[in-house]
Coordinates of C-alpha atoms in Angstrom, one line a residue:
Chain A
A1197 CA 135.6 -27.2 115.5
Q1198 CA 139.1 -25.9 116.3
S1199 CA 139.6 -22.4 117.6
V1200 CA 142.4 -20.1 118.7
T1201 CA 142.3 -17.3 121.3
Q1202 CA 144.9 -14.6 121.6
P1203 CA 143.7 -12.7 124.7
D1204 CA 145.9 -9.6 124.2
I1205 CA 144.9 -7.3 121.3
H1206 CA 147.8 -4.9 122.0
I1207 CA 151.0 -5.3 124.0
T1208 CA 153.5 -2.6 124.7
V1209 CA 157.1 -3.6 125.7
S1210 CA 160.2 -1.6 126.3
E1211 CA 163.1 -2.3 124.0
G1212 CA 165.4 -4.8 125.6
A1213 CA 162.7 -6.2 127.8
S1214 CA 161.3 -9.8 127.7
L1215 CA 158.2 -10.6 125.8
E1216 CA 155.5 -13.3 126.1
L1217 CA 152.5 -13.4 123.8
R1218 CA 149.6 -15.7 124.8
C1219 CA 147.8 -18.2 122.7
N1220 CA 145.1 -20.7 123.7
Y1221 CA 143.7 -23.3 121.4
S1222 CA 140.7 -25.6 121.4
Y1223 CA 141.0 -28.9 119.6
G1224 CA 140.2 -32.5 120.4
A1225 CA 143.6 -34.1 119.6
T1226 CA 147.1 -32.8 119.5
P1227 CA 147.1 -30.0 116.9
Y1228 CA 149.8 -28.6 114.7
L1229 CA 150.6 -25.2 116.1
F1230 CA 152.2 -22.2 114.4
W1231 CA 153.2 -18.6 115.1
Y1232 CA 153.4 -16.1 112.3
V1233 CA 154.6 -12.5 112.2
Q1234 CA 153.3 -9.8 109.9
S1235 CA 154.9 -6.4 109.5
P1236 CA 152.6 -3.5 108.2
G1237 CA 151.7 -4.0 104.6
Q1238 CA 153.6 -7.2 104.4
G1239 CA 152.7 -10.9 104.0
L1240 CA 153.0 -13.6 106.7
Q1241 CA 156.3 -14.9 107.9
L1242 CA 156.5 -18.2 109.8
L1243 CA 158.3 -17.8 113.1
L1244 CA 158.1 -21.4 114.4
K1245 CA 156.0 -24.5 114.5
Y1246 CA 155.1 -27.4 116.7
F1247 CA 154.3 -30.8 115.4
S1248 CA 155.3 -33.3 118.1
G1249 CA 158.2 -34.1 120.4
D1250 CA 160.0 -31.5 122.4
T1251 CA 157.4 -29.1 123.8
L1252 CA 159.9 -26.1 123.6
V1253 CA 160.4 -25.1 120.0
Q1254 CA 162.9 -22.6 118.7
G1255 CA 162.2 -20.3 115.8
I1256 CA 163.7 -17.5 113.8
K1257 CA 164.7 -14.1 115.1
G1258 CA 165.3 -15.4 118.6
F1259 CA 161.8 -16.5 119.3
E1260 CA 160.7 -19.6 121.1
A1261 CA 157.4 -21.1 122.1
E1262 CA 156.3 -23.7 124.6
F1263 CA 153.4 -26.2 124.0
K1264 CA 151.6 -27.0 127.2
R1265 CA 148.9 -29.7 126.6
S1266 CA 147.4 -29.3 130.1
Q1267 CA 146.7 -25.7 129.5
S1268 CA 145.9 -25.9 125.8
S1269 CA 148.5 -23.1 125.3
F1270 CA 151.3 -22.3 122.9
N1271 CA 152.8 -19.0 124.2
L1272 CA 155.5 -17.2 122.2
R1273 CA 158.5 -15.7 124.1
K1274 CA 161.6 -13.7 123.4
P1275 CA 164.1 -12.8 126.1
S1276 CA 165.0 -9.3 124.8
V1277 CA 162.9 -7.5 122.1
H1278 CA 164.3 -5.2 119.5
W1279 CA 162.5 -2.2 117.9
S1280 CA 162.3 -4.3 114.6
D1281 CA 160.0 -6.8 116.4
A1282 CA 157.1 -4.3 116.3
A1283 CA 154.5 -6.1 114.2
E1284 CA 151.3 -8.1 114.3
Y1285 CA 151.7 -11.7 115.6
F1286 CA 149.3 -14.5 114.8
C1287 CA 148.9 -17.9 116.5
A1288 CA 147.4 -20.6 114.2
V1289 CA 146.3 -24.3 114.5
D1290 CA 146.1 -27.0 111.9
G1291 CA 143.9 -29.9 112.9
G1292 CA 145.6 -32.2 110.4
G1293 CA 142.6 -33.0 108.2
G1294 CA 143.2 -30.2 105.8
A1295 CA 139.6 -29.2 105.1
D1296 CA 139.5 -26.6 107.8
G1297 CA 142.8 -25.0 106.7
L1298 CA 144.6 -23.0 109.3
T1299 CA 142.5 -21.5 112.1
F1300 CA 144.0 -18.2 113.2
G1301 CA 143.7 -16.1 116.3
K1302 CA 142.8 -12.5 115.8
G1303 CA 146.3 -11.3 116.4
T1304 CA 148.4 -9.4 118.9
H1305 CA 149.8 -6.0 118.0
L1306 CA 153.2 -5.6 119.5
I1307 CA 154.4 -2.0 120.2
I1308 CA 158.0 -1.4 121.2
Q1309 CA 158.8 1.6 123.4
P1310 CA 162.3 3.1 123.1
Chain B
N712 CA 161.5 -22.2 93.0
A713 CA 159.1 -19.3 93.4
G714 CA 156.9 -20.9 96.1
V715 CA 153.4 -19.4 96.0
T716 CA 152.8 -16.4 93.7
Q717 CA 149.7 -14.2 93.5
T718 CA 148.6 -11.6 91.0
P719 CA 147.7 -8.8 91.1
K720 CA 149.4 -7.3 94.1
F721 CA 146.9 -4.4 94.3
Q722 CA 143.5 -3.8 92.8
V723 CA 140.7 -1.2 93.0
L724 CA 137.2 -2.2 91.8
K725 CA 134.0 -0.4 91.7
T726 CA 130.9 -2.0 93.2
G727 CA 129.4 -4.5 90.9
Q728 CA 132.6 -5.1 88.9
S729 CA 134.1 -8.6 88.6
M730 CA 137.6 -9.9 88.8
T731 CA 139.7 -13.0 89.3
L732 CA 142.6 -13.3 91.6
Q733 CA 145.3 -15.7 90.4
C734 CA 147.4 -18.0 92.6
A735 CA 150.0 -20.6 91.5
Q736 CA 152.4 -22.8 93.4
D737 CA 155.4 -24.7 92.1
M738 CA 155.9 -27.1 95.1
N739 CA 153.7 -29.9 93.8
H740 CA 151.3 -29.5 96.8
N741 CA 147.9 -31.1 96.6
S742 CA 146.0 -28.8 98.9
M743 CA 145.5 -25.1 98.2
Y744 CA 143.6 -22.4 100.1
W745 CA 142.2 -18.8 99.8
Y746 CA 142.0 -16.7 102.9
R747 CA 140.9 -13.2 103.6
Q748 CA 142.4 -10.8 106.2
D749 CA 140.4 -8.0 107.8
P750 CA 141.5 -5.8 110.6
G751 CA 141.0 -7.4 114.0
M752 CA 139.8 -10.6 112.5
G753 CA 143.0 -12.6 111.7
L754 CA 142.8 -14.7 108.5
R755 CA 139.6 -16.5 107.6
L756 CA 139.2 -19.4 105.2
I757 CA 137.2 -18.7 102.1
Y758 CA 137.7 -21.9 100.0
Y759 CA 139.8 -25.0 100.0
S760 CA 140.9 -27.4 97.3
A761 CA 142.2 -30.8 98.2
S762 CA 143.2 -31.6 94.6
E763 CA 142.6 -30.7 91.0
G764 CA 139.0 -30.4 90.2
T765 CA 137.8 -30.4 93.8
T766 CA 136.8 -27.4 96.0
D767 CA 135.0 -26.9 99.3
K768 CA 133.7 -23.9 101.1
G769 CA 135.4 -22.5 104.1
E770 CA 134.2 -20.2 106.8
V771 CA 133.3 -17.1 104.6
P772 CA 132.5 -18.3 101.0
N773 CA 129.6 -16.0 100.2
G774 CA 130.2 -13.8 97.2
Y775 CA 133.2 -15.9 95.9
N776 CA 133.8 -18.7 93.4
V777 CA 137.0 -20.6 92.9
S778 CA 138.5 -22.8 90.2
R779 CA 141.2 -25.5 90.4
L780 CA 141.9 -26.5 86.9
N781 CA 145.2 -28.0 87.5
K782 CA 147.5 -28.9 90.4
R783 CA 149.5 -25.6 90.2
E784 CA 146.7 -23.0 90.0
F785 CA 143.8 -22.0 92.2
S786 CA 141.9 -18.9 91.3
L787 CA 139.4 -16.8 93.2
R788 CA 136.6 -15.0 91.4
L789 CA 134.5 -12.1 92.6
E790 CA 131.5 -12.0 90.3
S791 CA 130.0 -8.7 91.5
A792 CA 132.3 -7.0 94.0
A793 CA 130.9 -5.3 97.1
P794 CA 132.5 -2.9 99.6
S795 CA 132.4 -5.7 102.2
Q796 CA 134.9 -7.6 100.1
T797 CA 137.6 -4.9 100.6
S798 CA 140.3 -7.0 102.2
V799 CA 143.7 -8.6 101.8
Y800 CA 143.6 -11.9 100.1
F801 CA 146.1 -14.6 100.7
C802 CA 146.6 -17.9 98.8
A803 CA 148.4 -20.8 100.4
S804 CA 149.4 -24.3 99.6
R805 CA 150.0 -27.1 102.1
L806 CA 152.9 -29.5 102.5
E807 CA 151.4 -32.8 103.5
I808 CA 153.7 -35.2 105.1
A809 CA 152.2 -37.3 107.9
G810 CA 152.9 -35.5 111.1
A811 CA 154.3 -32.4 109.5
Y812 CA 151.6 -30.2 107.8
E813 CA 152.7 -26.7 106.9
Q814 CA 151.1 -24.0 104.7
Y815 CA 153.1 -21.7 102.5
F816 CA 151.6 -18.3 101.8
G817 CA 151.7 -16.0 98.9
P818 CA 152.5 -12.3 99.3
G819 CA 148.8 -11.3 99.2
T820 CA 146.5 -9.2 97.0
R821 CA 145.2 -5.9 98.5
L822 CA 141.7 -5.3 97.1
T823 CA 139.7 -2.2 97.6
V824 CA 136.0 -2.0 96.4
T825 CA 134.6 1.5 96.2

């Protein structure tokens, strides 16, 4: 069965500093990987996705993520965070078969310090 | 093109009451999903439907029933609501092109059971 681990429950970053959110997955083949962001009381917004090809993917709002097969990781990065980036971030994996749906990590809560 | 729509947006139920959450998509997707989101748990799959008339249990199906009467609509029913079903419920449909699977989420239904 596929699984996703986000090791950091909370992360605090100063505004303007760089950010890296960690995501590790467990899946037998190459998965389809996603990062979502959720602001308080809101729905899910897709930040970026990896299907195949270039292992560095660019997303919206200045985010990027790198797929590393050898480390089973798909970490999310941003060079300079803004106060508006404060939110909950979810990493998710789709095994391709459909029946398992998306398997989500438990999320990382990002706090931005002024 | 509305994407995935859910009704209602908010609902308060008393223990033992029943209700149906409605979901519809206008993207002609075959697969549809119901997830629940609880604090610190990420999203977990309740039920999945690969096509009209077919449904399968996900990770947390107990206490729920679903119905997929046509391609557009996938409803989730709580026959006898319990406080443990207080959650945010998300419906999703899945784009299925080989090598590019992506789920599209509705805005969510916030359910409180007292």
